[in-house]
PDB file of C-alpha atoms in Angstrom:
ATOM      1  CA  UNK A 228      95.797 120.502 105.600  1.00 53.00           C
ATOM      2  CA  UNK A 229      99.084 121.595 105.991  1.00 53.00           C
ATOM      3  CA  UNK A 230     100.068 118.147 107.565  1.00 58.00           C
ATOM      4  CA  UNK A 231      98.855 116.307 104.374  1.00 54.00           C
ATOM      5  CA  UNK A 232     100.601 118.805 101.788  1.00 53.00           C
ATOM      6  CA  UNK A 233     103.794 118.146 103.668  1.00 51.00           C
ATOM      7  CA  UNK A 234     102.989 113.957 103.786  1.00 55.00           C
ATOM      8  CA  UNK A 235     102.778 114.406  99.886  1.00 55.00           C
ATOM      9  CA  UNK A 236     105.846 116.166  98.982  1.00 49.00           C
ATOM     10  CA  UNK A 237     107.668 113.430 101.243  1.00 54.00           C
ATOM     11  CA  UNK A 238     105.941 110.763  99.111  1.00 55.00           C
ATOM     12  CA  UNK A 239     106.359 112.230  95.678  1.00 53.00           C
ATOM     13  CA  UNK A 240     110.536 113.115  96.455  1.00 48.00           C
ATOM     14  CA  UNK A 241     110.191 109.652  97.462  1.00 52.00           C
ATOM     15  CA  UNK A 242     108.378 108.634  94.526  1.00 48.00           C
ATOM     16  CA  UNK A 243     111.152 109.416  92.201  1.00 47.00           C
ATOM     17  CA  UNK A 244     113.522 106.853  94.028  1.00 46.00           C
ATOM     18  CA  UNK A 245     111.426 104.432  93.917  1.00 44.00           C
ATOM     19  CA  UNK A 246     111.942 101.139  91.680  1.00 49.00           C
ATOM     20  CA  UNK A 247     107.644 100.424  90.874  1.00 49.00           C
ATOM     21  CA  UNK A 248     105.562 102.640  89.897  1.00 54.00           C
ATOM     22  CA  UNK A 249     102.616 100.778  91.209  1.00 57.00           C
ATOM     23  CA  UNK A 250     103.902 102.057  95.148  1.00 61.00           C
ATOM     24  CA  UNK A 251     101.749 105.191  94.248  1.00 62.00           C
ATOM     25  CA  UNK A 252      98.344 103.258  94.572  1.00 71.00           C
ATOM     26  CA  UNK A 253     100.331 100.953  97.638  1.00 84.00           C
ATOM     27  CA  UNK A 254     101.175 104.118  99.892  1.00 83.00           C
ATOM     28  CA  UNK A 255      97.571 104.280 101.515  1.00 88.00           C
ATOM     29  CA  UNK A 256      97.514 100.460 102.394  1.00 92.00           C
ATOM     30  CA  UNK A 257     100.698 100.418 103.505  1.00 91.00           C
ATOM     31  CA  UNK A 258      99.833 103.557 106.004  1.00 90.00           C
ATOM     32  CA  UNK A 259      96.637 101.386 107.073  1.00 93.00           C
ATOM     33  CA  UNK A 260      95.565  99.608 110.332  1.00 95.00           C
ATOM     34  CA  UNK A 261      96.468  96.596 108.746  1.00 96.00           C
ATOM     35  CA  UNK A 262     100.185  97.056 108.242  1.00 96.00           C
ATOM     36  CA  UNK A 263     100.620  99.311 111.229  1.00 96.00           C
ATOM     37  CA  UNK A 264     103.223  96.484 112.789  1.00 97.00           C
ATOM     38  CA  UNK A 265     105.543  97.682 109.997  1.00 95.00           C
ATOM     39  CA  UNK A 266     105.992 101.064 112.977  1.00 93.00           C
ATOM     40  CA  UNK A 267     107.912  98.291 115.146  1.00 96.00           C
ATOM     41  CA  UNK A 268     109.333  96.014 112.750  1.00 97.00           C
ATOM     42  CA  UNK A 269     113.187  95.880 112.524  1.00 97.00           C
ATOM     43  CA  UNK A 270     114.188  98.184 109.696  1.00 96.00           C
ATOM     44  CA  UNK A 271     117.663  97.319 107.768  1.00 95.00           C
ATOM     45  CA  UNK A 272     119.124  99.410 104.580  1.00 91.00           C
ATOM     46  CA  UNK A 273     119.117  96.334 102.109  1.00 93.00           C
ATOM     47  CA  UNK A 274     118.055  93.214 101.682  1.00 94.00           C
ATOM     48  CA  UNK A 275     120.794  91.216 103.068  1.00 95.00           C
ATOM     49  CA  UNK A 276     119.964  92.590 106.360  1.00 97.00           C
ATOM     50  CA  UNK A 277     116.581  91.187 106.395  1.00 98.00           C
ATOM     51  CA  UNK A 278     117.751  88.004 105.103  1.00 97.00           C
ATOM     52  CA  UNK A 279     120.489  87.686 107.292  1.00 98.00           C
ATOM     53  CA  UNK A 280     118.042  88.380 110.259  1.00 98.00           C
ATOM     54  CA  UNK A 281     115.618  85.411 109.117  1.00 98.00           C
ATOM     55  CA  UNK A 282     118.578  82.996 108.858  1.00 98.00           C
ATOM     56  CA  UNK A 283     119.636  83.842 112.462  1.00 98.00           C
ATOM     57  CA  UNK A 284     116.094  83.640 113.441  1.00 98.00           C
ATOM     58  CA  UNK A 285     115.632  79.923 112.443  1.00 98.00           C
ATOM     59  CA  UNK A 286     119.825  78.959 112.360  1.00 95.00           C
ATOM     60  CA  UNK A 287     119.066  76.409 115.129  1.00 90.00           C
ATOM     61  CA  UNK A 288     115.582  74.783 114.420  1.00 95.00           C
ATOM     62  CA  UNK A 289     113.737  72.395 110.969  1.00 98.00           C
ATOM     63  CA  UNK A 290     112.245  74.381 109.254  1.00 98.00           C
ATOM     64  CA  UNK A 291     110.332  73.499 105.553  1.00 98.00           C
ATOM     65  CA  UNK A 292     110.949  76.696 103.171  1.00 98.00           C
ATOM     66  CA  UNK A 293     108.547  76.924 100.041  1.00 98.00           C
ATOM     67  CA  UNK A 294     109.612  79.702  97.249  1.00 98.00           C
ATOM     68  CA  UNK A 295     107.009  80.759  94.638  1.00 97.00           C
ATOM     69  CA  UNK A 296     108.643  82.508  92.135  1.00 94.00           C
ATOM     70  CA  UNK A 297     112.041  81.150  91.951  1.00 92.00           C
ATOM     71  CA  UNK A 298     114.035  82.343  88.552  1.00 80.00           C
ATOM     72  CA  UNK A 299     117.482  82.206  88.527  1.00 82.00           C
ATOM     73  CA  UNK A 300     117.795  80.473  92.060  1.00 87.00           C
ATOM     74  CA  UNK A 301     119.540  83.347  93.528  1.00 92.00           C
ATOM     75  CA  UNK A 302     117.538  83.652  96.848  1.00 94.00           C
ATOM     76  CA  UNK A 303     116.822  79.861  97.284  1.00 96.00           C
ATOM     77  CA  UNK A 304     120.327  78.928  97.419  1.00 96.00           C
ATOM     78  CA  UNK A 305     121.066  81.828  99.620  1.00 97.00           C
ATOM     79  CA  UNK A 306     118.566  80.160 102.336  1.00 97.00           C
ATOM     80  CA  UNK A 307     119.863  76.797 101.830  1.00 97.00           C
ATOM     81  CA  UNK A 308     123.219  77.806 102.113  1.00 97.00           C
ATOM     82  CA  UNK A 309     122.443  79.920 105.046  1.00 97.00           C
ATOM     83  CA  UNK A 310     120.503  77.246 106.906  1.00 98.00           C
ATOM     84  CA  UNK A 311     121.978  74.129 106.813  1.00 97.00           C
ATOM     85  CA  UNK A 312     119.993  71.963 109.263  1.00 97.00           C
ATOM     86  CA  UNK A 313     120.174  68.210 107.738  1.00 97.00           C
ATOM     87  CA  UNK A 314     116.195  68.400 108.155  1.00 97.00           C
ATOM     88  CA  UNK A 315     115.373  71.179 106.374  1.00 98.00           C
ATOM     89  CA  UNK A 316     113.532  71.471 103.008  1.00 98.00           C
ATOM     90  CA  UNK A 317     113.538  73.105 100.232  1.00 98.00           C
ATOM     91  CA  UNK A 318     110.816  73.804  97.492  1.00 98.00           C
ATOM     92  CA  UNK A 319     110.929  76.167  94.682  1.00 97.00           C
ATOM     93  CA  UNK A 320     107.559  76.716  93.010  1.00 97.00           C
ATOM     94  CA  UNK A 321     108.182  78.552  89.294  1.00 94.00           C
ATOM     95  CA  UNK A 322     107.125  78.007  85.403  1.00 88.00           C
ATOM     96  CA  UNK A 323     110.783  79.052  84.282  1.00 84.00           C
ATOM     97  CA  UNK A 324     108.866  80.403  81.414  1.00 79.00           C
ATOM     98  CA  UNK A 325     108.246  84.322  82.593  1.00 64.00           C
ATOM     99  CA  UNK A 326     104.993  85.922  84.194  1.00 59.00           C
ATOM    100  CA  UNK A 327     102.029  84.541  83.207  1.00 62.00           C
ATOM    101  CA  UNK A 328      99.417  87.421  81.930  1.00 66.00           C
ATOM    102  CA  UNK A 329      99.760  90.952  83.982  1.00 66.00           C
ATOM    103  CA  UNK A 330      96.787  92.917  82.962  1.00 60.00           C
ATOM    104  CA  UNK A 331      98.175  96.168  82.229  1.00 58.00           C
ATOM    105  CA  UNK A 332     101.384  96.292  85.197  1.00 59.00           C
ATOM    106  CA  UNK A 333     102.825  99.460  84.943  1.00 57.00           C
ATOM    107  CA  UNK A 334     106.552  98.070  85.104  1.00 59.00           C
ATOM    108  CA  UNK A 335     106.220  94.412  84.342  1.00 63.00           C
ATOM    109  CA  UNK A 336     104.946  92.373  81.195  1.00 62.00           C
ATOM    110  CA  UNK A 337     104.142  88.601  80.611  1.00 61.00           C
ATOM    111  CA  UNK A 338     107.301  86.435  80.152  1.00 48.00           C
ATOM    112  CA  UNK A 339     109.341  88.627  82.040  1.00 59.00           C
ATOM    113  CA  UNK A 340     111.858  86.501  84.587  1.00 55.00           C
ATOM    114  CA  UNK A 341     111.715  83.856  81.747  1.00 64.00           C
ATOM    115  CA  UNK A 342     114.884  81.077  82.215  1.00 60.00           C
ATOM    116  CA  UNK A 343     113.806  78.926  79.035  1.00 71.00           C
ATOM    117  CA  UNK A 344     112.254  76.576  81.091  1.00 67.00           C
ATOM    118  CA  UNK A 345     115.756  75.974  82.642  1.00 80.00           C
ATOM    119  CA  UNK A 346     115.780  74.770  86.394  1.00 89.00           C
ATOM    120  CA  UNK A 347     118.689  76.423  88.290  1.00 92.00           C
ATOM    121  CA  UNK A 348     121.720  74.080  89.419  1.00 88.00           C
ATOM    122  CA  UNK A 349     121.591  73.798  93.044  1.00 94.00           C
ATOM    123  CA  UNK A 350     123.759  70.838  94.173  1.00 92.00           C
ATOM    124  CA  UNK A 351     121.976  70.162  97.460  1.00 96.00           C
ATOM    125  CA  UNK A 352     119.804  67.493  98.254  1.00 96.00           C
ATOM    126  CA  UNK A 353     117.486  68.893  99.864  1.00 97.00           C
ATOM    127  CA  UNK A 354     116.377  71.345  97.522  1.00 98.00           C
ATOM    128  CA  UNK A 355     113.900  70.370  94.810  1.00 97.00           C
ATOM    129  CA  UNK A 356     111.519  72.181  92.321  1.00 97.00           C
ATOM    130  CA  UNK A 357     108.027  72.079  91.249  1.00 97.00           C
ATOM    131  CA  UNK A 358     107.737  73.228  87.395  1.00 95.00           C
ATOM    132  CA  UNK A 359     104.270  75.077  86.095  1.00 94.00           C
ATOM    133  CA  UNK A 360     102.081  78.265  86.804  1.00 93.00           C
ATOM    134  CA  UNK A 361     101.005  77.824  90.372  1.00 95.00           C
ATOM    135  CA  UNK A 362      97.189  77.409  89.576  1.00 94.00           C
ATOM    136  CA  UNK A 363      98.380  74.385  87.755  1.00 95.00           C
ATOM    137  CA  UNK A 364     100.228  73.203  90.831  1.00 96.00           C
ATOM    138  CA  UNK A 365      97.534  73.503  92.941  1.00 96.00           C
ATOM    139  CA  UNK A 366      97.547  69.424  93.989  1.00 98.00           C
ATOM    140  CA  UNK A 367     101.667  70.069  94.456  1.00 98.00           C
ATOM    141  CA  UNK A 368     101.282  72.872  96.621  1.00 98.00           C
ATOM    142  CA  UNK A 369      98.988  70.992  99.278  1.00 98.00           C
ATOM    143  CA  UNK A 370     101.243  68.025  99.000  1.00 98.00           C
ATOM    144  CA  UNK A 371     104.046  70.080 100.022  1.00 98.00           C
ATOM    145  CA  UNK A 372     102.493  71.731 103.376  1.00 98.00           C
ATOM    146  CA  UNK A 373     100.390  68.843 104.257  1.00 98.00           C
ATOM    147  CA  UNK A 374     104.019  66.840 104.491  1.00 97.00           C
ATOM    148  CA  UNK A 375     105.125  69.985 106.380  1.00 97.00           C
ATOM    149  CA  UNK A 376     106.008  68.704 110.094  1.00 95.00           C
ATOM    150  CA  UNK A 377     108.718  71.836 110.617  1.00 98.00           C
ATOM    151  CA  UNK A 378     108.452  75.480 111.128  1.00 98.00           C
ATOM    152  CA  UNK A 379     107.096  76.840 107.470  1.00 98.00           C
ATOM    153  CA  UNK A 380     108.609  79.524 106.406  1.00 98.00           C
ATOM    154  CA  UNK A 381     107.265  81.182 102.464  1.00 98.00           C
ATOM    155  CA  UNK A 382     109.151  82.984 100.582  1.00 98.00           C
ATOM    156  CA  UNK A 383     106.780  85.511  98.030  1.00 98.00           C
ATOM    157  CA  UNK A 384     108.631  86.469  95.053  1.00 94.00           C
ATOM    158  CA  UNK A 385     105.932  86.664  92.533  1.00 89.00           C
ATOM    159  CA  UNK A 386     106.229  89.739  91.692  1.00 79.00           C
ATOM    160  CA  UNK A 387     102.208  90.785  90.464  1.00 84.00           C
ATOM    161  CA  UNK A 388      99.068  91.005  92.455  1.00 91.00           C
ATOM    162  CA  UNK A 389      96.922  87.515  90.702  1.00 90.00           C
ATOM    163  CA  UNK A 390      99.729  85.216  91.641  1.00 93.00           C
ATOM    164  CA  UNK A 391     100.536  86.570  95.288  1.00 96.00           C
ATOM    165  CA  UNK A 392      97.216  86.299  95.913  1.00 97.00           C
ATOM    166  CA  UNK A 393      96.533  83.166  94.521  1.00 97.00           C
ATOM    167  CA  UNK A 394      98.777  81.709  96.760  1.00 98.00           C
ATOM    168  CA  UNK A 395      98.217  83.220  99.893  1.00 98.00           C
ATOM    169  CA  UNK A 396      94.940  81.538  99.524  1.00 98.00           C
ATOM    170  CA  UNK A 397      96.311  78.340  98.644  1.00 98.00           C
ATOM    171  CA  UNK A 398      97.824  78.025 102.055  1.00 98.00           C
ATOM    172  CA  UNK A 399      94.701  79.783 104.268  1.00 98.00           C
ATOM    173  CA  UNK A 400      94.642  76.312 105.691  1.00 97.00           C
ATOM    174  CA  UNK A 401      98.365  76.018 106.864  1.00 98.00           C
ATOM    175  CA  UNK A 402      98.742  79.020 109.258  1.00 97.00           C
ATOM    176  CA  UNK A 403     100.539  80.012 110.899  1.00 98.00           C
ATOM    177  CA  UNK A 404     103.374  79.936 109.121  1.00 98.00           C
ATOM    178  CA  UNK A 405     106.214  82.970 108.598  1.00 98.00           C
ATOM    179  CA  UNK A 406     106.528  84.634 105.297  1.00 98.00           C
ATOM    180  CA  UNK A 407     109.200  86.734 103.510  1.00 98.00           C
ATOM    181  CA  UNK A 408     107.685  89.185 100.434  1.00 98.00           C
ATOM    182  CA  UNK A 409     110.562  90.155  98.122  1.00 94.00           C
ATOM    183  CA  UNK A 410     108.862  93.662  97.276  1.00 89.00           C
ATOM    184  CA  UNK A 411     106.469  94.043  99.822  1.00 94.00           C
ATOM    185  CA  UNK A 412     105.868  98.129  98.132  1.00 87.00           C
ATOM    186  CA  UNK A 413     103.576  97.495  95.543  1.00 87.00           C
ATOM    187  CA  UNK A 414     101.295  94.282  94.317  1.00 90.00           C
ATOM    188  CA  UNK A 415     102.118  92.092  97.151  1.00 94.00           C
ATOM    189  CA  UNK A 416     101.687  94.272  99.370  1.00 95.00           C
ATOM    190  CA  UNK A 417      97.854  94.652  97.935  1.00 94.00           C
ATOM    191  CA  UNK A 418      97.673  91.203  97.031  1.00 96.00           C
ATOM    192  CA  UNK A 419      97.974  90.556 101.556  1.00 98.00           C
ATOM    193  CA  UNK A 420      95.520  93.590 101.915  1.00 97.00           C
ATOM    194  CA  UNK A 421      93.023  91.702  99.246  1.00 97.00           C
ATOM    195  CA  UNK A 422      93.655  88.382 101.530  1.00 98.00           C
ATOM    196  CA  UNK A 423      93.956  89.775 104.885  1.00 97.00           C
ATOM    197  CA  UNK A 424      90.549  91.733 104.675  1.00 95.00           C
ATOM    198  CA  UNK A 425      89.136  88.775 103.505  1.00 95.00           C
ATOM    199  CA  UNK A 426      90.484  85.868 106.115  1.00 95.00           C
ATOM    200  CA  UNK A 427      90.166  85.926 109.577  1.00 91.00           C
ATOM    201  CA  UNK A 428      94.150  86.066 109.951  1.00 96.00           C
ATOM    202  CA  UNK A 429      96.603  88.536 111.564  1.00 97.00           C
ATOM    203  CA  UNK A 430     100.118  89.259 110.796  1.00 98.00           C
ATOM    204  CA  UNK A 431     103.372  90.508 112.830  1.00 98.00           C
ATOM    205  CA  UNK A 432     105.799  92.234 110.605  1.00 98.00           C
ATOM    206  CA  UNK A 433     109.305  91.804 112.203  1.00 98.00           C
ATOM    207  CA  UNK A 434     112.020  93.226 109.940  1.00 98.00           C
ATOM    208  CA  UNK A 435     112.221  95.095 106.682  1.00 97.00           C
ATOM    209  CA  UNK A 436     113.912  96.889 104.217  1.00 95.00           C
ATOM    210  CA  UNK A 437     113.462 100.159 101.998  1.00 88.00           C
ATOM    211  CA  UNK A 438     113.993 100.782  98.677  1.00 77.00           C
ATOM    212  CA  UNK A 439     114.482 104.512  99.601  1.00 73.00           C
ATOM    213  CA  UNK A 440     115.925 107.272 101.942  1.00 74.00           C
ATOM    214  CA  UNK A 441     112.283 108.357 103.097  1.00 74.00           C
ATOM    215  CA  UNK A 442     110.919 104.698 104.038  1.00 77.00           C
ATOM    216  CA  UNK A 443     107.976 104.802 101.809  1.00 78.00           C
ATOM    217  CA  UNK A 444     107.901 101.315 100.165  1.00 84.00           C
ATOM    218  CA  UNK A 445     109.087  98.606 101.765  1.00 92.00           C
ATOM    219  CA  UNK A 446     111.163  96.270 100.054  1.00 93.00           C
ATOM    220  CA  UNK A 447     112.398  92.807 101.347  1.00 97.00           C
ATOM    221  CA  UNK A 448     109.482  92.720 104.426  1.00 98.00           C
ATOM    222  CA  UNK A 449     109.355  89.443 106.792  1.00 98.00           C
ATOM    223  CA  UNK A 450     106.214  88.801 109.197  1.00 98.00           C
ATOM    224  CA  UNK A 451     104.183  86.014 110.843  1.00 98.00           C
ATOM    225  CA  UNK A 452     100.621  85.180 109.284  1.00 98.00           C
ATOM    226  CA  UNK A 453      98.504  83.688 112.015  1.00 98.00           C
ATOM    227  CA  UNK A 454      94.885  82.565 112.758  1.00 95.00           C
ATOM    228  CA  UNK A 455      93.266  86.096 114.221  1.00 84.00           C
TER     229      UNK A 455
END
């Protein structure tokens, strides 16, 4: 009993820190079977760490990135920047015009992360985009990772639960492949829970971030999905 008091008042200072509300109902799953990998994963202060540890990872090998929720660009052009291989690829999945419906989010409301419908300018060849809600891309997504012949590597940066999940299901049929969750503390964290329990697929979770002193929620997280 005592244990658990003290496990609470570690969460709830912790609480106050963090940046989603939603990491309250994410705690448990995040302490599950499932994620226990997270106990040996690399752990770095921000995300640059992370990132920079996923561009050393794959500095010297093709690999075929895929972004779903892209906004401004920002971490897209990091990676291609990053990992300049003359074979890699590039594809950034996003409507440009916000978050599509979000069912009562405690932080986050439709048409948030809206750029107008404007693409971001990303003078590199290899990098090209794929405009629309990803359940209206659904042809465009299995295009892209049935032309996949390099190492796949997904970046999640949906933000809510539906479209996380949505996609992880999408690609069920292209494992294994590596994946990068932007804030792996709250819905897509329970959006992999949701697919994991429901797949016969494992994961390895090999670096991540925290979003505060007490490493409660995890922020950037990076991990292998495999065939169990």
């Amino acid at each position: 009993m005592f244990e658990y008091f003290k496990l609470l008042i570690k969460f709830f200072v912790g609480f106050l820190k963090l940046r989603h509300v939603e990491s309250l109902q994410t705690y448990p799953i995040l302490k599950s079977k499932t994620f226990s990998s997270i106990k040996r994963a690399k752990k770095f202060v921000n995300t640059k760490g992370v990132r920079d540890f996923v561009i050393e990872k794959f500095q010297n090998q093709p690999i075929d990135f895929i972004e779903f929720g892209v906004h401004r660009g920002d971490s897209l052009s990091k990676f291609s920047k990053g990992l300049p291989h003359i074979d890699n690829t590039f594809t950034g999945f996003d409507s440009f015009q916000g978050l599509p419906e979000v069912y009562d989010h405690p932080s986050l409301k439709k048409g948030v992360f809206t750029t107008q419908g404007e693409l971001p300018d990303i003078k590199d060849s290899r990098v090209k985009f794929v405009k629309g809600y990803f359940n209206e891309k659904k042809n465009e997504i299995i295009e892209v990772c049935e032309k996949s012949k390099n190492t796949k590597l997904v970046h999640f940066d949906a933000d809510i639960y539906s479209s996380t999940l949505y996609v992880l299901f999408s690609l069920d049929n292209y494992t294994p492949y590596y994946a990068i969750f932007d804030q792996f503390g709250g819905d897509e964290a329970r959006a992999l829970y949701s697919y994991l329990t429901s797949a016969d697929k494992k994961i390895d979770i090999l670096a991540t971030s925290y979003v505060d002193k007490f490493n409660v929620s995890p922020g950037v997280t990076f991990m292998k999905i495999y065939n169990e």
